[in-house]
Amino acid sequence: MSKGDLLEFHRRAILAENEIDQLKKEIDVLKTLLKPTTSSSKELTELQQENAKLKHRVAILTRYVESVRAKEAKLGDKTEQMISIYDELETVFLAAISKTYPDLVDPPVVITTCQDAKFGDYQCNSAMGLSKLLAGQGKKTSPRDVANAILSNVSPTPLIEKLEIAGPGYINIFLKRDFGLDALKTLLKAGRVPPPRVDKQRVIVDFSSPNIAKEMHVGHLRSTIIGESIARLLEYLGHDVLRLNHVGDWGTQFGMLIAHLQEKFPDYLTVSPPISDLQGFYKESKIRFDTDEEFKKRAYACVVQLQAFEPDITKAWNMICDVSRREFDKLYERLDVKIIERGESFYQKMMEVIVKDLEAKGLLEEDEGRKIMWGEKPNTGIPFTIVKSDGGFTYDTSDMATLKHRLEEEKGDWLIYVTDAGQAVHFQLLQSCGKRAGILKHQRFSHVPFGVVLGEDKKKFKTRSGDTVKLLDLLDEGLKRALDKLREKGRDKELSPEELKAAQEAVAYGCIKYADLSHNRNLEYVFSFDKMLEDKGNTAVYLLYQLTRIRSIARIANVTPEQMKKAIETTPVTLDHEKEWKLAKVLLKFPDVLLKITKDLYLHTLCEFCYEISSAFSEFYDKCWCLEKNSVGEIVKVNMGRILLAEATAIVLEQCFYILGLKTVARM
Ligand code: ARG
């Protein structure tokens, strides 16, 4: 954006702000007029309509002012960043449209990518909408005329090579190669991809969240994989992320577990009980609970003591949680997942407070002994149960407490909860009740649901004998299968034992994560090692191979790290060949891919992007030589500009892999 454009924006923002003030005053006046004393209902309706119109205008103007302020901030920000092409084009065209039609506030700016590269790289499709808008104001102009008028007002920018009008009024945009050269240079110099600029937010990601003493199942595995990736993405973009493991560590089942512990290991306070199979322990205690009245009474007494934080009982509870925790941690370590445990028990006291709050606000209703709360209207027909008829709290109560704590104490700007789609209604209600209670205000709230995992028989994922699959066993099987695959390709003969082990782990864990993330998370997906371990198509194995292949180019060309460094400073990346430029343009989309994912939290777009990079690289490598060899296979010439393009490709791919949780290896 040129300086002139910016000044113009600034002026318009101030005008808009003045108008907002004026409109707010008018709204206040209207409010006093709207008192119930207003005589005729016709008059009332008119005033209400007028009020609604003014509010709408205020909203539009406010949005406009915010967007201008954001652009100013971005221009003032001198930290290294990779530019979002969408954002930049939007700014350029907003400026051009504003110059052409000074009376339009917040005009529609529609930028898309061109389907066919022949016609351009991006396009601006605003002319059609603008022509309609103008017609509505009694000014008739054809979309093509509008497009022409806008085009003449686009300021020169480093981004755009040329503009062309096509069809009914599309403005086709061709990117400038110099822009690509600069962007790739920046990332080569940094040795990493500098993230695009975003407004820093405090984001709380609740994921994984298994239940103590119960099986951690494939659903929790999905939550763990998706949640970890979301956290990595947001951290990379510069947000302040708090990763929370909301484990189910509270509730009546602990009464029977503790009673059983006391019975089986009477000296548990001094000698740590050797429970390794907590699920088995859970089953035993459940049988006791269901068959023995005496035991049942003791179990209930334990619940009361636990809730009163009685020390010995708390110790027993801690021991039980510890056994689970050790199991969970093994999984997190193997999958390289970082998370802070903050389970339901953490919110125990806060639940009492929130119940009082809701009661005081008159939001709770009696319903057959329970206390329920409805969400905002129109409600879903299901209420939250805040207090059970026996006085106990529920999952609903604890989530109302998480909401309040994460917004008010943790100061979250954005709350994310990653769970199976079966809990969608629960989270809709949470959002709605949170709003109604005035706890959730302007902050962003996202439930990130995902579909169930199926076995290859398309039925619920189970072992051959019909048991639920133990996650650690699943990882072990992955390791075994990955090693088989590497051996099948003869890699065990090429790689050192350490390299083989690194490759085995990268492939095993990588393929499990990638298979999960590369599917649209809303859909159920079939867990199949055979499919995941294929080395063709959009799979982790294929992409990991592709990266090692790209990385090996410089090695084969005998380019030392020092030479590479020097070349980055002195040699331009070559973008003359059509395939080189095509590959570069794919790489330049990276910031926009990430920004889109922060909007919808669909990580499969990032997997598709990896595949797109990889395909564009193959096309480039096929057509453009990086080294020239003579008839006896000696290297006679190295095309350093192309080696740099390969290096840039590797850097972007690695950044994607990091976000997806894939470990890379130098050789495999
Ligand atoms: N423990 C729950 C389950 O296994 C998931 C908890 C998700 N987080 C939350 N704040 N409700 O389904």
XYZ file of C-alpha atoms and ligand atoms in Angstrom:
680
model
C 0.000 0.000 0.000
C 1.369 3.411 -0.908
C 1.829 6.241 1.591
C -0.904 8.224 -0.152
C -3.330 5.335 0.212
C -2.534 5.093 3.868
C -3.131 8.795 4.472
C -6.424 8.535 2.681
C -7.372 5.548 4.850
C -6.407 7.439 7.936
C -8.561 10.424 6.982
C -11.532 8.204 6.260
C -11.115 6.324 9.519
C -11.278 9.597 11.454
C -14.386 10.645 9.520
C -15.914 7.267 10.247
C -15.106 7.582 13.935
C -16.785 10.977 14.080
C -19.801 9.547 12.381
C -19.896 6.694 14.895
C -19.962 9.203 17.761
C -22.744 11.143 16.110
C -24.780 8.004 15.446
C -24.364 6.790 19.006
C -25.809 10.079 20.231
C -28.761 9.663 17.896
C -29.287 6.139 19.186
C -29.369 7.462 22.750
C -32.000 10.001 21.790
C -34.007 7.281 20.117
C -33.748 5.141 23.231
C -35.450 7.783 25.360
C -38.144 8.129 22.719
C -38.606 4.366 22.719
C -39.911 4.351 26.307
C -43.177 2.369 26.597
C -45.072 5.685 26.833
C -44.768 6.058 23.066
C -48.326 6.367 21.918
C -49.000 4.551 18.674
C -47.495 1.193 17.879
C -46.806 2.427 14.354
C -44.608 5.160 15.713
C -42.877 2.624 17.920
C -42.108 0.302 15.012
C -40.723 3.180 12.983
C -38.457 4.259 15.795
C -37.277 0.719 16.293
C -36.515 0.380 12.612
C -34.638 3.644 12.630
C -32.688 2.461 15.652
C -31.795 -0.833 13.965
C -30.578 1.005 10.873
C -28.354 3.300 12.888
C -26.924 0.378 14.803
C -26.175 -1.421 11.559
C -24.352 1.629 10.237
C -22.360 1.893 13.481
C -21.363 -1.749 13.124
C -20.189 -1.235 9.535
C -18.233 1.883 10.410
C -16.657 0.273 13.444
C -15.534 -2.686 11.376
C -14.058 -0.333 8.841
C -12.168 1.673 11.434
C -10.810 -1.519 12.969
C -9.597 -2.816 9.626
C -7.839 0.455 8.872
C -6.207 0.531 12.304
C -5.045 -3.081 11.802
C -3.492 -2.147 8.478
C -1.727 0.818 10.001
C -0.346 -1.409 12.737
C 0.863 -3.893 10.178
C 2.633 -1.223 8.154
C 4.307 0.107 11.254
C 5.499 -3.374 12.190
C 9.017 -3.803 10.959
C 9.576 -7.353 12.255
C 10.333 -9.870 9.606
C 7.161 -11.480 8.374
C 5.917 -13.450 5.455
C 3.232 -11.501 3.694
C -0.287 -12.750 3.330
C -1.052 -12.192 -0.322
C -4.788 -12.175 0.285
C -4.463 -9.544 2.944
C -2.201 -7.398 0.854
C -4.403 -7.607 -2.230
C -7.436 -6.833 -0.112
C -5.764 -3.696 1.163
C -4.670 -2.594 -2.292
C -8.127 -3.097 -3.769
C -9.899 -1.566 -0.789
C -7.793 1.542 -1.346
C -8.560 1.566 -5.074
C -12.284 1.053 -4.544
C -12.417 3.730 -1.849
C -10.677 6.159 -4.182
C -13.108 5.339 -6.991
C -16.240 5.498 -4.840
C -15.486 7.829 -1.918
C -19.100 7.687 -0.712
C -19.090 3.951 -0.080
C -18.020 2.961 3.400
C -16.622 -0.530 3.875
C -17.213 -1.607 0.275
C -17.091 -5.334 -0.489
C -13.612 -6.565 -1.466
C -13.623 -10.067 -2.907
C -10.262 -11.675 -3.671
C -9.917 -15.295 -4.805
C -7.278 -17.409 -6.485
C -7.587 -17.932 -10.237
C -8.673 -21.405 -11.194
C -6.567 -21.372 -14.326
C -3.062 -19.909 -14.127
C -3.372 -18.789 -17.769
C -5.744 -16.042 -16.683
C -3.811 -14.875 -13.677
C -2.792 -15.883 -10.178
C -5.485 -14.132 -8.168
C -8.555 -12.149 -9.060
C -10.655 -9.368 -7.623
C -14.369 -10.003 -8.089
C -15.741 -6.892 -6.437
C -17.037 -5.168 -9.565
C -20.206 -7.267 -9.808
C -21.282 -6.574 -6.231
C -20.357 -2.912 -6.471
C -22.348 -2.449 -9.648
C -25.428 -3.815 -7.861
C -24.768 -1.650 -4.837
C -24.491 1.445 -7.017
C -27.633 0.514 -8.934
C -29.420 0.391 -5.574
C -28.368 4.005 -5.089
C -29.714 4.923 -8.501
C -26.321 4.987 -10.255
C -26.335 2.577 -13.172
C -22.912 1.310 -14.284
C -21.964 -2.025 -15.795
C -19.638 -4.288 -13.773
C -17.048 -3.965 -16.535
C -17.092 -0.183 -16.232
C -16.776 -0.512 -12.495
C -13.807 -2.876 -12.986
C -12.163 -0.386 -15.358
C -12.681 2.467 -12.948
C -11.167 0.499 -10.057
C -8.271 -0.674 -12.188
C -7.265 2.881 -13.027
C -7.051 3.658 -9.311
C -4.858 0.742 -8.209
C -1.582 2.183 -6.911
C 1.575 0.449 -8.048
C 2.674 -2.167 -5.532
C 5.615 -4.575 -5.321
C 3.128 -7.421 -5.433
C 1.402 -6.910 -8.759
C 2.931 -7.396 -12.202
C -0.170 -6.624 -14.252
C -3.955 -6.506 -14.109
C -6.419 -7.571 -16.779
C -10.169 -7.343 -17.008
C -11.994 -10.460 -18.103
C -15.529 -11.758 -18.459
C -18.316 -9.713 -16.886
C -15.865 -7.694 -14.779
C -13.252 -9.871 -13.111
C -9.936 -8.195 -12.502
C -7.221 -10.785 -13.007
C -4.064 -10.275 -11.020
C -0.601 -11.472 -12.008
C 2.018 -11.594 -9.277
C 5.422 -10.053 -9.764
C 8.413 -12.390 -9.721
C 10.476 -9.856 -7.784
C 8.004 -10.099 -4.970
C 8.511 -13.870 -4.967
C 12.275 -13.458 -5.035
C 12.229 -11.124 -2.041
C 9.919 -13.335 -0.028
C 11.983 -16.466 -0.661
C 15.180 -14.592 0.144
C 13.722 -13.493 3.454
C 12.917 -17.022 4.484
C 16.217 -18.408 3.241
C 18.080 -15.785 5.230
C 16.060 -16.523 8.337
C 16.495 -20.270 7.835
C 12.844 -20.564 8.810
C 9.554 -19.157 7.644
C 8.844 -15.919 9.490
C 5.138 -16.133 10.394
C 2.633 -13.603 9.031
C 1.638 -10.891 11.458
C -1.437 -11.529 13.611
C -2.932 -9.766 16.608
C -1.562 -11.682 19.540
C -4.225 -13.431 21.586
C -4.346 -15.554 24.689
C -5.712 -18.895 23.515
C -6.694 -21.767 25.798
C -6.720 -25.135 24.076
C -8.469 -27.940 25.976
C -7.522 -31.230 24.361
C -6.710 -34.898 24.949
C -8.588 -34.906 28.289
C -8.924 -38.644 29.045
C -10.608 -39.975 32.163
C -8.688 -41.395 35.122
C -9.067 -45.140 35.647
C -11.035 -45.489 32.451
C -9.664 -46.490 29.105
C -7.968 -43.755 27.097
C -9.384 -44.621 23.704
C -8.854 -43.701 20.061
C -11.213 -40.747 20.469
C -8.773 -39.283 22.986
C -5.956 -40.061 20.567
C -7.694 -37.954 17.913
C -8.242 -35.133 20.366
C -4.561 -35.330 21.345
C -3.315 -35.213 17.756
C -5.664 -32.461 16.577
C -5.261 -30.388 19.743
C -1.475 -30.574 19.645
C -1.451 -29.379 16.027
C -3.792 -26.497 16.722
C -1.605 -25.448 19.648
C 1.543 -25.657 17.504
C -0.036 -23.599 14.741
C -1.215 -20.868 17.088
C 2.097 -20.738 18.933
C 3.940 -20.459 15.651
C 1.745 -17.515 14.690
C 2.792 -15.829 17.909
C -0.246 -16.372 20.101
C 0.045 -17.005 23.806
C -1.249 -20.565 24.095
C -2.200 -22.451 27.236
C -2.567 -26.178 26.584
C -4.862 -27.822 29.104
C -5.550 -31.475 29.786
C -9.026 -31.511 31.311
C -8.765 -35.030 32.699
C -11.804 -36.632 34.287
C -10.345 -36.923 37.773
C -13.412 -36.229 39.898
C -16.762 -37.837 40.448
C -18.517 -40.616 42.292
C -16.508 -43.439 40.703
C -13.605 -42.356 42.909
C -15.542 -43.443 45.993
C -15.508 -47.057 44.948
C -11.941 -46.890 43.684
C -10.727 -45.503 46.992
C -12.790 -47.956 49.058
C -11.335 -50.784 47.016
C -7.812 -49.436 47.423
C -8.207 -49.263 51.201
C -9.430 -52.838 51.222
C -6.784 -54.339 48.944
C -3.815 -52.321 50.149
C -4.530 -51.409 53.786
C -1.025 -49.981 54.202
C -1.371 -47.731 51.146
C -0.430 -44.671 53.188
C 3.099 -45.970 53.741
C 3.689 -48.385 50.877
C 2.894 -47.334 47.341
C 0.293 -49.782 45.976
C 1.528 -51.821 43.008
C -1.377 -51.246 40.665
C -0.304 -51.504 37.080
C -3.617 -52.415 35.570
C -5.914 -49.642 36.667
C -8.720 -50.704 34.336
C -8.698 -54.170 35.897
C -8.718 -52.534 39.302
C -11.676 -50.410 38.223
C -13.585 -53.508 37.081
C -12.952 -55.301 40.390
C -14.147 -52.361 42.403
C -17.246 -52.034 40.244
C -18.168 -55.680 40.930
C -17.727 -55.105 44.665
C -19.847 -51.984 44.412
C -22.672 -53.745 42.593
C -22.761 -56.855 44.787
C -21.859 -55.762 48.293
C -24.114 -53.333 50.201
C -21.512 -52.772 52.937
C -18.918 -51.839 50.325
C -21.327 -49.531 48.581
C -21.916 -47.604 51.800
C -18.178 -47.242 52.350
C -17.741 -46.070 48.774
C -20.330 -43.331 49.278
C -18.682 -42.304 52.521
C -15.381 -42.012 50.642
C -16.954 -39.629 48.129
C -18.100 -37.363 50.946
C -14.644 -37.482 52.551
C -12.972 -36.787 49.222
C -15.155 -33.759 48.656
C -14.252 -32.578 52.154
C -10.548 -32.909 51.190
C -9.876 -35.384 54.030
C -6.066 -35.969 53.895
C -5.877 -39.795 53.804
C -8.626 -40.025 51.259
C -7.014 -37.299 49.183
C -3.788 -39.280 49.290
C -5.564 -42.396 48.023
C -7.144 -40.335 45.261
C -3.747 -38.928 44.321
C -2.270 -42.417 44.123
C -4.986 -43.580 41.779
C -4.570 -40.500 39.582
C -0.819 -41.088 39.534
C -1.187 -44.548 38.041
C -3.246 -43.140 35.178
C -0.983 -40.161 34.777
C 2.066 -42.390 34.288
C 0.265 -44.199 31.472
C -0.907 -40.983 29.814
C 2.558 -39.453 30.051
C 4.110 -42.377 28.211
C 1.810 -41.680 25.322
C 2.455 -37.931 25.340
C 6.170 -38.493 25.410
C 6.130 -40.862 22.489
C 3.915 -38.576 20.456
C 5.878 -35.479 21.497
C 2.842 -33.788 22.991
C 3.172 -31.010 25.569
C 0.223 -30.451 27.852
C -0.523 -29.240 31.352
C -2.825 -31.358 33.470
C -5.669 -29.374 34.960
C -8.502 -31.780 35.526
C -12.078 -31.477 36.706
C -10.973 -31.558 40.357
C -9.246 -28.207 39.875
C -12.645 -26.577 39.426
C -14.231 -28.171 42.503
C -14.487 -24.996 44.612
C -15.325 -22.864 41.575
C -18.353 -25.002 40.855
C -19.856 -24.001 44.182
C -19.242 -20.350 43.363
C -20.741 -20.554 39.910
C -23.863 -22.285 41.181
C -24.370 -19.437 43.654
C -23.770 -16.877 40.889
C -26.270 -18.439 38.540
C -28.771 -18.784 41.350
C -28.376 -15.120 42.305
C -28.878 -14.068 38.691
C -32.129 -16.038 38.683
C -30.948 -18.280 35.864
C -31.622 -21.651 37.521
C -34.975 -23.413 37.353
C -36.301 -26.265 39.499
C -37.038 -29.395 37.526
C -38.026 -32.535 39.445
C -35.502 -31.809 42.142
C -32.733 -30.807 39.749
C -31.587 -27.298 39.006
C -31.406 -26.656 35.304
C -30.379 -23.761 33.126
C -31.526 -22.913 29.616
C -29.318 -21.273 27.016
C -30.171 -18.153 25.044
C -33.255 -18.215 22.888
C -34.030 -19.962 20.636
C -32.768 -22.826 22.784
C -32.050 -26.342 21.631
C -34.761 -27.955 23.738
C -32.166 -29.343 26.133
C -31.061 -27.502 29.268
C -27.849 -27.803 31.277
C -28.180 -29.695 34.557
C -26.316 -27.510 37.018
C -27.212 -29.334 40.247
C -28.450 -32.934 40.405
C -31.356 -33.912 42.633
C -28.884 -35.366 45.165
C -27.115 -31.996 45.290
C -24.115 -33.178 43.249
C -22.566 -31.354 40.309
C -22.303 -32.558 36.718
C -20.099 -32.322 33.631
C -22.211 -29.256 32.751
C -21.425 -27.568 36.061
C -17.717 -28.235 35.675
C -17.661 -26.780 32.185
C -19.457 -23.627 33.303
C -16.605 -23.345 35.795
C -13.937 -23.904 33.110
C -15.541 -21.170 31.054
C -15.521 -18.653 33.866
C -12.021 -19.491 35.042
C -10.493 -19.473 31.573
C -12.090 -16.161 30.665
C -11.837 -14.281 33.934
C -8.703 -15.648 35.584
C -6.715 -16.880 32.619
C -7.870 -13.912 30.544
C -8.483 -16.060 27.491
C -9.423 -14.226 24.291
C -10.235 -17.478 22.577
C -11.291 -20.798 24.114
C -10.927 -24.018 22.144
C -12.319 -27.395 23.197
C -11.330 -30.445 21.128
C -13.651 -33.434 21.620
C -15.623 -35.994 19.638
C -18.637 -34.708 17.716
C -20.917 -36.526 20.165
C -20.378 -33.628 22.558
C -21.411 -30.936 20.075
C -24.705 -30.198 21.829
C -22.955 -29.945 25.183
C -20.622 -27.276 23.823
C -23.387 -25.379 22.014
C -25.151 -25.222 25.337
C -21.987 -24.181 27.120
C -21.518 -21.292 24.719
C -25.138 -20.294 24.920
C -25.452 -20.552 28.717
C -22.131 -18.743 29.062
C -23.500 -15.846 27.004
C -26.774 -15.807 28.849
C -24.966 -15.688 32.169
C -22.840 -12.787 30.924
C -19.615 -14.781 31.367
C -18.829 -15.188 27.680
C -18.796 -11.808 26.000
C -16.812 -10.753 22.941
C -14.332 -13.621 23.288
C -14.122 -16.331 20.652
C -15.451 -19.768 21.552
C -14.711 -22.834 19.431
C -15.744 -26.392 19.871
C -13.580 -28.462 17.518
C -15.494 -31.681 16.942
C -14.274 -34.790 15.174
C -15.827 -38.015 13.895
C -15.368 -41.532 15.234
C -12.504 -43.831 14.341
C -13.505 -47.053 12.612
C -11.652 -50.322 12.108
C -10.947 -51.690 8.650
C -14.249 -53.588 8.878
C -15.935 -50.132 9.062
C -17.156 -50.980 12.557
C -16.141 -49.366 15.812
C -12.392 -49.664 16.268
C -11.706 -52.808 18.365
C -9.043 -55.508 18.697
C -9.629 -58.899 17.051
C -10.929 -60.237 20.351
C -13.390 -57.354 20.588
C -11.651 -55.359 23.345
C -10.986 -51.656 23.108
C -7.556 -51.040 21.645
C -4.903 -49.945 24.150
C -3.232 -46.883 22.727
C 0.293 -47.857 23.718
C -0.207 -51.221 21.988
C -1.358 -49.347 18.935
C 1.831 -47.261 18.904
C 3.886 -50.445 19.296
C 2.148 -51.979 16.339
C 2.865 -48.806 14.371
C 6.556 -49.138 15.200
C 6.625 -52.745 14.111
C 4.823 -52.056 10.858
C 7.051 -49.064 10.108
C 10.159 -51.193 10.579
C 8.728 -53.914 8.316
C 8.108 -51.276 5.677
C 11.634 -49.873 5.898
C 13.115 -53.378 5.726
C 10.928 -54.247 2.781
C 12.528 -51.328 0.956
C 15.970 -52.490 1.979
C 16.578 -49.414 4.101
C 18.029 -51.461 6.956
C 21.014 -52.153 4.703
C 21.566 -48.481 3.860
C 21.028 -46.782 7.194
C 23.004 -46.948 10.417
C 21.121 -48.510 13.358
C 20.520 -45.021 14.809
C 19.256 -43.681 11.504
C 17.010 -46.689 11.106
C 15.512 -46.192 14.553
C 14.919 -42.473 13.920
C 13.282 -43.289 10.583
C 11.149 -45.996 12.184
C 9.796 -43.624 14.822
C 9.288 -40.763 12.377
C 7.334 -43.030 10.062
C 5.299 -44.803 12.757
C 4.137 -41.783 14.744
C 4.106 -39.563 11.688
C 1.781 -41.840 9.772
C -0.678 -42.155 12.651
C -0.830 -38.379 13.097
C -0.922 -37.563 9.420
C -3.685 -40.049 8.628
C -5.781 -38.382 11.291
C -5.016 -34.794 10.327
C -5.292 -35.248 6.569
C -8.947 -36.239 6.777
C -11.675 -33.677 7.239
C -12.038 -33.999 10.983
C -15.828 -33.894 10.860
C -15.963 -37.220 9.084
C -15.402 -40.617 10.623
C -12.221 -42.236 9.430
C -10.974 -45.757 8.966
C -7.820 -46.589 10.879
C -5.661 -48.670 8.561
C -1.917 -49.118 8.939
C -1.745 -50.478 5.399
C -3.176 -47.259 3.993
C -1.177 -44.953 6.257
C 2.090 -46.632 5.358
C 1.616 -46.381 1.612
C 4.445 -44.465 0.025
C 2.329 -42.955 -2.731
C -0.377 -40.336 -2.523
C -0.967 -37.880 0.262
C 0.636 -39.868 3.104
C 3.259 -39.129 5.730
C 5.618 -41.695 4.249
C 5.486 -40.120 0.805
C 6.020 -36.617 2.171
C 8.845 -37.602 4.496
C 10.589 -39.277 1.570
C 10.016 -36.233 -0.569
C 11.627 -34.001 2.035
C 14.713 -36.209 2.332
C 14.923 -36.227 -1.457
C 14.811 -32.411 -1.595
C 17.335 -32.151 1.199
C 19.679 -34.568 -0.552
C 20.014 -32.368 -3.651
C 22.433 -29.956 -2.032
C 24.281 -32.855 -0.425
C 24.742 -34.645 -3.733
C 25.907 -31.391 -5.300
C 28.514 -31.170 -2.520
C 27.229 -27.782 -1.411
C 28.556 -27.205 2.112
C 26.492 -25.300 4.692
C 28.966 -22.424 4.352
C 28.551 -22.306 0.596
C 24.800 -22.387 1.045
C 24.957 -19.464 3.458
C 27.053 -17.458 1.055
C 24.796 -18.290 -1.874
C 21.775 -17.100 0.072
C 23.452 -13.690 0.360
C 24.776 -13.463 -3.164
C 22.832 -15.637 -5.581
C 19.254 -14.866 -6.601
C 16.741 -17.716 -6.484
C 16.001 -18.616 -10.078
C 12.356 -18.136 -10.997
C 12.575 -17.805 -14.772
C 11.324 -21.202 -15.779
C 7.569 -21.610 -15.699
C 7.868 -24.548 -13.257
C 10.164 -22.639 -10.940
C 7.744 -19.747 -10.742
C 4.857 -22.148 -10.240
C 6.592 -23.814 -7.305
C 7.466 -20.429 -5.801
C 3.857 -19.278 -6.030
C 2.735 -22.353 -4.134
C 5.261 -21.614 -1.387
C 4.076 -18.001 -1.195
C 0.583 -19.207 -0.306
C 1.821 -20.543 3.028
C 0.719 -17.553 5.192
C -2.744 -17.579 3.638
C -3.118 -21.304 4.229
C -2.311 -20.800 7.909
C -4.574 -17.794 8.306
C -7.430 -19.740 6.787
C -6.862 -22.590 9.235
C -7.021 -20.192 12.164
C -10.506 -19.307 10.946
C -11.969 -22.797 10.535
C -9.462 -25.030 12.372
C -9.437 -27.575 9.559
C -5.931 -28.974 9.496
C -6.478 -31.158 6.465
C -5.977 -28.000 4.387
C -2.399 -27.917 5.615
C -1.930 -31.558 4.578
C -3.347 -30.752 1.152
C -0.955 -27.847 0.969
C 2.009 -30.136 1.745
C 0.913 -32.385 -1.061
C 0.560 -29.417 -3.397
C 4.091 -28.270 -2.567
C 5.378 -31.752 -3.088
C 3.676 -32.117 -6.478
C 4.873 -28.681 -7.623
C 8.370 -29.647 -6.558
C 8.234 -32.876 -8.562
C 7.149 -30.960 -11.656
C 9.968 -28.480 -11.171
C 12.559 -31.177 -10.539
C 11.408 -33.051 -13.580
C 11.862 -30.102 -15.896
C 14.678 -28.077 -14.353
C 18.111 -29.515 -13.719
C 19.817 -28.550 -10.482
C 23.097 -30.227 -11.406
C 24.611 -31.236 -14.672
C 26.635 -34.436 -14.898
C 28.963 -35.577 -17.645
C 28.890 -38.955 -19.362
C 30.796 -40.618 -16.532
C 28.479 -39.189 -13.900
C 30.726 -36.449 -12.546
C 29.084 -33.201 -11.566
C 30.204 -30.509 -13.966
C 27.806 -27.697 -13.125
C 25.638 -26.751 -10.182
C 22.666 -24.411 -10.634
C 22.837 -22.613 -7.317
C 19.683 -20.539 -7.892
C 17.711 -23.755 -8.182
C 19.397 -25.345 -5.207
C 18.179 -22.311 -3.268
C 14.637 -22.846 -4.512
C 14.845 -26.463 -3.341
C 16.157 -25.269 0.005
C 13.265 -22.809 0.363
C 10.837 -25.622 -0.453
C 12.388 -27.773 2.260
C 12.119 -24.952 4.792
C 8.406 -24.436 4.124
C 7.694 -28.175 4.151
C 9.541 -28.570 7.436
C 7.509 -25.803 8.995
C 4.311 -27.543 7.868
C 5.556 -30.846 9.259
C 6.350 -29.218 12.562
C 2.789 -27.913 12.847
C 1.435 -31.337 11.923
C 3.654 -32.940 14.554
C 5.797 -34.911 12.089
C 9.436 -35.459 12.999
C 11.775 -35.177 10.053
C 14.885 -37.255 9.428
C 17.916 -36.532 7.285
C 17.894 -40.005 5.765
C 15.328 -42.741 5.573
N -13.025 -36.120 29.669
C -13.925 -35.837 28.599
C -14.151 -37.098 27.754
O -13.451 -38.059 27.886
C -13.431 -34.739 27.697
C -13.283 -33.398 28.370
C -13.224 -32.285 27.380
N -13.069 -31.009 27.987
C -14.015 -30.331 28.635
N -13.713 -29.175 29.184
N -15.248 -30.765 28.693
O -15.034 -37.105 26.949
